[in-house]
Amino acid sequence: MSQDDSKTLWHGRFAGGPADELMAYTASLPFDRRLWRDDIACSRAHVTGLAHVGILTDAERDAVLAALATVESEMAGETFVFAAGDEDIHTAVERRVTEICGAPGAKLHTGRSRNDQSVTGLRLWCKREVPLVAARIVALQEVLLNRAREAGVGDDAVYLPGYTHLQRAQPVLLAHHLLAHGWAFGRDVERLLDALERVDVSPLGAGALAGSSLPLDPSFTARELGFARPFDNSLDVVSDRDFVAEILFALSLVALHLSRIGEEWVLWTSEEFGFAVLDDAYATGSSMLPQKKNADIAELARAKAGRIIGDLAGLLATLKGLPLAYNRDLQEDKEPLFDAVDQVSLALSALSGMIASARFLPDRMRAAADSPTMAATDLAEFLVRAGTPFRDAHAIVGALVRRSLAGEGALVDLVRGESLLGDEAAELLAGAVAVRRRTSPGGAGPRPVATQIENFATALLQWKQAIA
Ligand code: ARG
């Protein structure tokens, strides 16, 4: 490389140009160009700060700001022409600013390193993008709440088997089941917002690693950029990627929650369960089997959790053992973060649409939940109310279930014939009875679920306000 446009920002110390292979391997432009807005914001704050402390004249500052505005419109209009020597978005913007405004542009990098610059841009990006992910989570929570309300808590409420070990256990209202996921997503929103607190630190002014001999004012640039505070330790802030790891962990949990919903919908939409039917717009067909209708969104939500956990694990492995302060390894912070944000965002939208448009099959759900053994715990609790210790009650009912399964008769008849149980207890086995008897707070029956729906709606408003 010898043409001028292939010059790097650091060519001064080098006799010749970089090898093509070096550029191909080390350049981050292909993935960090999406930081362009943040890099321009960072440069605006930096030149304003330099003028504020008298390192640049106001005229020089204004020339650079005007050039940055041009770069901004070129980037926004996708007319910006990248040069062969543009290693990353920071290099590209600075090169173009200098092309546009000449000498003042050459002062832009005064007192700044790409080490503080790139991480400042990344923090700004997180502050902008992470709340958008949170907003998509809230949108999915809204879908869950709407569908929970629709499933109801009244006489015609929809209920289905609740499972443990994927074996039918006790009936639960569909609203209860849907909101179980809703609460998990609430914790996800809180975790993302909590991580953003530690993102809200400006690294600008840390330089390459040790600050500057120039009278920089990191508090001023932090304020200009809208950060809550400047860094305390230059070595720490140029090498700290904890905030990326925290966001990736929070996103991994979102992905994991989505994958659990995904698995559930694969089951629910199978012929064996038959609890829900996907809208055609949210299902896929088979290229060979004409009858197929597949839940590919749900399957990919299940699969992609693995990839996003990989993004987190990869970053943690990259950071482990790095000496202070900046190392080029840290450039590897961006791709896993961008990937996780992109994938979680896509999954949230796709699953929201899938769940919002699906049709539940309440008769199938109720039929599965009304199998008489689902009231076994209620029978044991009937005995408990009459003074039988729970362990004995458990054994009595368990024996009845065993005898029924062995062909001695229907459970309901065996219950009627059992002296401690009888006709009153047998009524507990009728359809729709057991679910209505889940009355304790936070439980799966109509009364606690009605309260829960109201509480969830209130919490959802708060989550929404917190991300606004
Ligand atoms: N593209 C680099 C990154 O994202 C910029 C920092 C390069 N710094 C350096 N001293 N080579 O980390």
mmCIF file of N, CA, C and O in Angstrom, residues 198-244:
data_model
loop_
_atom_site.group_PDB
_atom_site.id
_atom_site.type_symbol
_atom_site.label_atom_id
_atom_site.label_comp_id
_atom_site.label_asym_id
_atom_site.label_seq_id
_atom_site.Cartn_x
_atom_site.Cartn_y
_atom_site.Cartn_z
ATOM 1 N N ARG A 198 -23.875 1.438 35.393
ATOM 2 C CA ARG A 198 -22.410 1.346 35.359
ATOM 3 C C ARG A 198 -21.851 1.652 33.967
ATOM 4 O O ARG A 198 -20.651 1.836 33.807
ATOM 5 N N VAL A 199 -22.729 1.694 32.977
ATOM 6 C CA VAL A 199 -22.294 2.126 31.645
ATOM 7 C C VAL A 199 -22.090 3.641 31.644
ATOM 8 O O VAL A 199 -21.285 4.182 30.889
ATOM 9 N N ASP A 200 -22.803 4.310 32.555
ATOM 10 C CA ASP A 200 -22.943 5.765 32.495
ATOM 11 C C ASP A 200 -21.718 6.532 33.025
ATOM 12 O O ASP A 200 -21.842 7.446 33.831
ATOM 13 N N VAL A 201 -20.543 6.131 32.579
ATOM 14 C CA VAL A 201 -19.283 6.751 33.002
ATOM 15 C C VAL A 201 -18.516 7.152 31.742
ATOM 16 O O VAL A 201 -18.346 6.333 30.846
ATOM 17 N N SER A 202 -18.050 8.393 31.685
ATOM 18 C CA SER A 202 -17.322 8.834 30.491
ATOM 19 C C SER A 202 -15.827 8.547 30.601
ATOM 20 O O SER A 202 -15.173 8.990 31.534
ATOM 21 N N PRO A 203 -15.263 7.810 29.651
ATOM 22 C CA PRO A 203 -13.818 7.545 29.642
ATOM 23 C C PRO A 203 -13.004 8.661 28.976
ATOM 24 O O PRO A 203 -11.771 8.617 29.014
ATOM 25 N N LEU A 204 -13.673 9.616 28.351
ATOM 26 C CA LEU A 204 -12.953 10.603 27.541
ATOM 27 C C LEU A 204 -12.049 11.468 28.425
ATOM 28 O O LEU A 204 -12.501 12.023 29.429
ATOM 29 N N GLY A 205 -10.777 11.553 28.043
ATOM 30 C CA GLY A 205 -9.790 12.258 28.852
ATOM 31 C C GLY A 205 -8.803 11.296 29.485
ATOM 32 O O GLY A 205 -7.779 11.702 30.031
ATOM 33 N N ALA A 206 -9.087 10.007 29.386
ATOM 34 C CA ALA A 206 -8.155 9.015 29.934
ATOM 35 C C ALA A 206 -6.952 8.854 28.998
ATOM 36 O O ALA A 206 -5.900 8.350 29.401
ATOM 37 N N GLY A 207 -7.121 9.272 27.723
ATOM 38 C CA GLY A 207 -6.023 9.131 26.761
ATOM 39 C C GLY A 207 -5.747 7.673 26.484
ATOM 40 O O GLY A 207 -6.623 6.819 26.572
ATOM 41 N N ALA A 208 -4.494 7.372 26.173
ATOM 42 C CA ALA A 208 -4.137 5.988 25.871
ATOM 43 C C ALA A 208 -4.234 5.137 27.124
ATOM 44 O O ALA A 208 -4.687 3.997 27.091
ATOM 45 N N LEU A 209 -3.811 5.716 28.268
ATOM 46 C CA LEU A 209 -3.868 4.965 29.529
ATOM 47 C C LEU A 209 -3.660 5.827 30.765
ATOM 48 O O LEU A 209 -3.983 5.403 31.870
ATOM 49 N N ALA A 210 -3.086 7.023 30.598
ATOM 50 C CA ALA A 210 -2.592 7.721 31.787
ATOM 51 C C ALA A 210 -3.039 9.172 31.895
ATOM 52 O O ALA A 210 -2.474 9.936 32.672
ATOM 53 N N GLY A 211 -4.042 9.579 31.110
ATOM 54 C CA GLY A 211 -4.436 10.974 31.137
ATOM 55 C C GLY A 211 -3.522 11.783 30.245
ATOM 56 O O GLY A 211 -2.948 11.254 29.299
ATOM 57 N N SER A 212 -3.356 13.074 30.558
ATOM 58 C CA SER A 212 -2.655 13.960 29.628
ATOM 59 C C SER A 212 -1.887 15.033 30.373
ATOM 60 O O SER A 212 -2.201 15.367 31.517
ATOM 61 N N SER A 213 -0.871 15.581 29.713
ATOM 62 C CA SER A 213 -0.173 16.744 30.277
ATOM 63 C C SER A 213 -0.930 18.032 29.928
ATOM 64 O O SER A 213 -0.634 19.097 30.454
ATOM 65 N N LEU A 214 -1.900 17.908 29.020
ATOM 66 C CA LEU A 214 -2.719 19.068 28.648
ATOM 67 C C LEU A 214 -3.825 19.249 29.695
ATOM 68 O O LEU A 214 -4.240 18.274 30.321
ATOM 69 N N PRO A 215 -4.333 20.464 29.834
ATOM 70 C CA PRO A 215 -5.329 20.703 30.899
ATOM 71 C C PRO A 215 -6.734 20.237 30.510
ATOM 72 O O PRO A 215 -7.674 21.017 30.480
ATOM 73 N N LEU A 216 -6.868 18.945 30.199
ATOM 74 C CA LEU A 216 -8.185 18.415 29.802
ATOM 75 C C LEU A 216 -9.147 18.455 30.984
ATOM 76 O O LEU A 216 -8.729 18.399 32.137
ATOM 77 N N ASP A 217 -10.439 18.515 30.671
ATOM 78 C CA ASP A 217 -11.449 18.524 31.738
ATOM 79 C C ASP A 217 -12.467 17.401 31.485
ATOM 80 O O ASP A 217 -13.484 17.619 30.830
ATOM 81 N N PRO A 218 -12.162 16.198 31.999
ATOM 82 C CA PRO A 218 -13.058 15.059 31.743
ATOM 83 C C PRO A 218 -14.487 15.292 32.240
ATOM 84 O O PRO A 218 -15.426 14.737 31.662
ATOM 85 N N SER A 219 -14.657 16.095 33.285
ATOM 86 C CA SER A 219 -16.023 16.358 33.779
ATOM 87 C C SER A 219 -16.817 17.136 32.741
ATOM 88 O O SER A 219 -18.004 16.885 32.529
ATOM 89 N N PHE A 220 -16.119 18.091 32.095
ATOM 90 C CA PHE A 220 -16.792 18.894 31.081
ATOM 91 C C PHE A 220 -17.274 18.015 29.926
ATOM 92 O O PHE A 220 -18.437 18.066 29.522
ATOM 93 N N THR A 221 -16.375 17.173 29.415
ATOM 94 C CA THR A 221 -16.772 16.337 28.263
ATOM 95 C C THR A 221 -17.810 15.289 28.693
ATOM 96 O O THR A 221 -18.689 14.933 27.910
ATOM 97 N N ALA A 222 -17.708 14.808 29.932
ATOM 98 C CA ALA A 222 -18.726 13.859 30.417
ATOM 99 C C ALA A 222 -20.107 14.518 30.365
ATOM 100 O O ALA A 222 -21.080 13.916 29.895
ATOM 101 N N ARG A 223 -20.165 15.773 30.833
ATOM 102 C CA ARG A 223 -21.454 16.505 30.801
ATOM 103 C C ARG A 223 -21.929 16.725 29.370
ATOM 104 O O ARG A 223 -23.091 16.510 29.049
ATOM 105 N N GLU A 224 -20.997 17.131 28.511
ATOM 106 C CA GLU A 224 -21.351 17.355 27.094
ATOM 107 C C GLU A 224 -21.974 16.101 26.472
ATOM 108 O O GLU A 224 -22.866 16.190 25.640
ATOM 109 N N LEU A 225 -21.461 14.956 26.874
ATOM 110 C CA LEU A 225 -21.934 13.697 26.285
ATOM 111 C C LEU A 225 -23.142 13.116 27.013
ATOM 112 O O LEU A 225 -23.663 12.075 26.623
ATOM 113 N N GLY A 226 -23.542 13.785 28.095
ATOM 114 C CA GLY A 226 -24.704 13.297 28.836
ATOM 115 C C GLY A 226 -24.401 12.109 29.738
ATOM 116 O O GLY A 226 -25.304 11.373 30.132
ATOM 117 N N PHE A 227 -23.122 11.891 30.062
ATOM 118 C CA PHE A 227 -22.789 10.832 31.025
ATOM 119 C C PHE A 227 -23.025 11.336 32.446
ATOM 120 O O PHE A 227 -22.869 12.531 32.735
ATOM 121 N N ALA A 228 -23.340 10.410 33.339
ATOM 122 C CA ALA A 228 -23.595 10.780 34.735
ATOM 123 C C ALA A 228 -22.327 11.284 35.414
ATOM 124 O O ALA A 228 -22.371 12.162 36.273
ATOM 125 N N ARG A 229 -21.182 10.732 35.021
ATOM 126 C CA ARG A 229 -19.933 11.136 35.670
ATOM 127 C C ARG A 229 -18.724 10.761 34.807
ATOM 128 O O ARG A 229 -18.840 9.886 33.944
ATOM 129 N N PRO A 230 -17.570 11.398 35.077
ATOM 130 C CA PRO A 230 -16.344 10.985 34.381
ATOM 131 C C PRO A 230 -15.687 9.824 35.135
ATOM 132 O O PRO A 230 -16.079 9.501 36.257
ATOM 133 N N PHE A 231 -14.693 9.232 34.513
ATOM 134 C CA PHE A 231 -13.945 8.123 35.123
ATOM 135 C C PHE A 231 -13.150 8.597 36.343
ATOM 136 O O PHE A 231 -12.834 9.776 36.472
ATOM 137 N N ASP A 232 -12.793 7.644 37.197
ATOM 138 C CA ASP A 232 -11.931 7.949 38.340
ATOM 139 C C ASP A 232 -10.491 7.554 38.083
ATOM 140 O O ASP A 232 -9.570 8.126 38.659
ATOM 141 N N ASN A 233 -10.305 6.532 37.244
ATOM 142 C CA ASN A 233 -8.960 5.985 37.062
ATOM 143 C C ASN A 233 -8.769 5.668 35.585
ATOM 144 O O ASN A 233 -9.493 4.842 35.010
ATOM 145 N N SER A 234 -7.784 6.352 34.973
ATOM 146 C CA SER A 234 -7.613 6.231 33.519
ATOM 147 C C SER A 234 -7.258 4.803 33.101
ATOM 148 O O SER A 234 -7.737 4.312 32.079
ATOM 149 N N LEU A 235 -6.434 4.117 33.898
ATOM 150 C CA LEU A 235 -6.055 2.736 33.553
ATOM 151 C C LEU A 235 -7.280 1.835 33.569
ATOM 152 O O LEU A 235 -7.476 0.996 32.689
ATOM 153 N N ASP A 236 -8.080 2.023 34.608
ATOM 154 C CA ASP A 236 -9.279 1.196 34.744
ATOM 155 C C ASP A 236 -10.224 1.429 33.571
ATOM 156 O O ASP A 236 -10.689 0.490 32.928
ATOM 157 N N VAL A 237 -10.471 2.701 33.265
ATOM 158 C CA VAL A 237 -11.567 2.966 32.336
ATOM 159 C C VAL A 237 -11.232 2.578 30.898
ATOM 160 O O VAL A 237 -12.126 2.215 30.128
ATOM 161 N N VAL A 238 -9.946 2.602 30.510
ATOM 162 C CA VAL A 238 -9.649 2.184 29.135
ATOM 163 C C VAL A 238 -9.604 0.658 29.005
ATOM 164 O O VAL A 238 -9.671 0.128 27.893
ATOM 165 N N SER A 239 -9.492 -0.037 30.134
ATOM 166 C CA SER A 239 -9.419 -1.499 30.026
ATOM 167 C C SER A 239 -10.677 -2.192 30.549
ATOM 168 O O SER A 239 -10.824 -3.400 30.386
ATOM 169 N N ASP A 240 -11.578 -1.419 31.151
ATOM 170 C CA ASP A 240 -12.792 -2.016 31.722
ATOM 171 C C ASP A 240 -13.811 -2.350 30.642
ATOM 172 O O ASP A 240 -14.243 -1.464 29.898
ATOM 173 N N ARG A 241 -14.161 -3.638 30.561
ATOM 174 C CA ARG A 241 -15.284 -4.037 29.701
ATOM 175 C C ARG A 241 -16.330 -4.784 30.532
ATOM 176 O O ARG A 241 -17.156 -5.528 29.998
ATOM 177 N N ASP A 242 -16.282 -4.568 31.854
ATOM 178 C CA ASP A 242 -17.296 -5.186 32.726
ATOM 179 C C ASP A 242 -18.692 -4.840 32.234
ATOM 180 O O ASP A 242 -19.600 -5.669 32.260
ATOM 181 N N PHE A 243 -18.843 -3.597 31.781
ATOM 182 C CA PHE A 243 -20.201 -3.182 31.387
ATOM 183 C C PHE A 243 -20.707 -3.987 30.195
ATOM 184 O O PHE A 243 -21.893 -4.285 30.104
ATOM 185 N N VAL A 244 -19.788 -4.380 29.311
ATOM 186 C CA VAL A 244 -20.209 -5.197 28.167
ATOM 187 C C VAL A 244 -20.586 -6.600 28.667
ATOM 188 O O VAL A 244 -21.608 -7.170 28.256
#
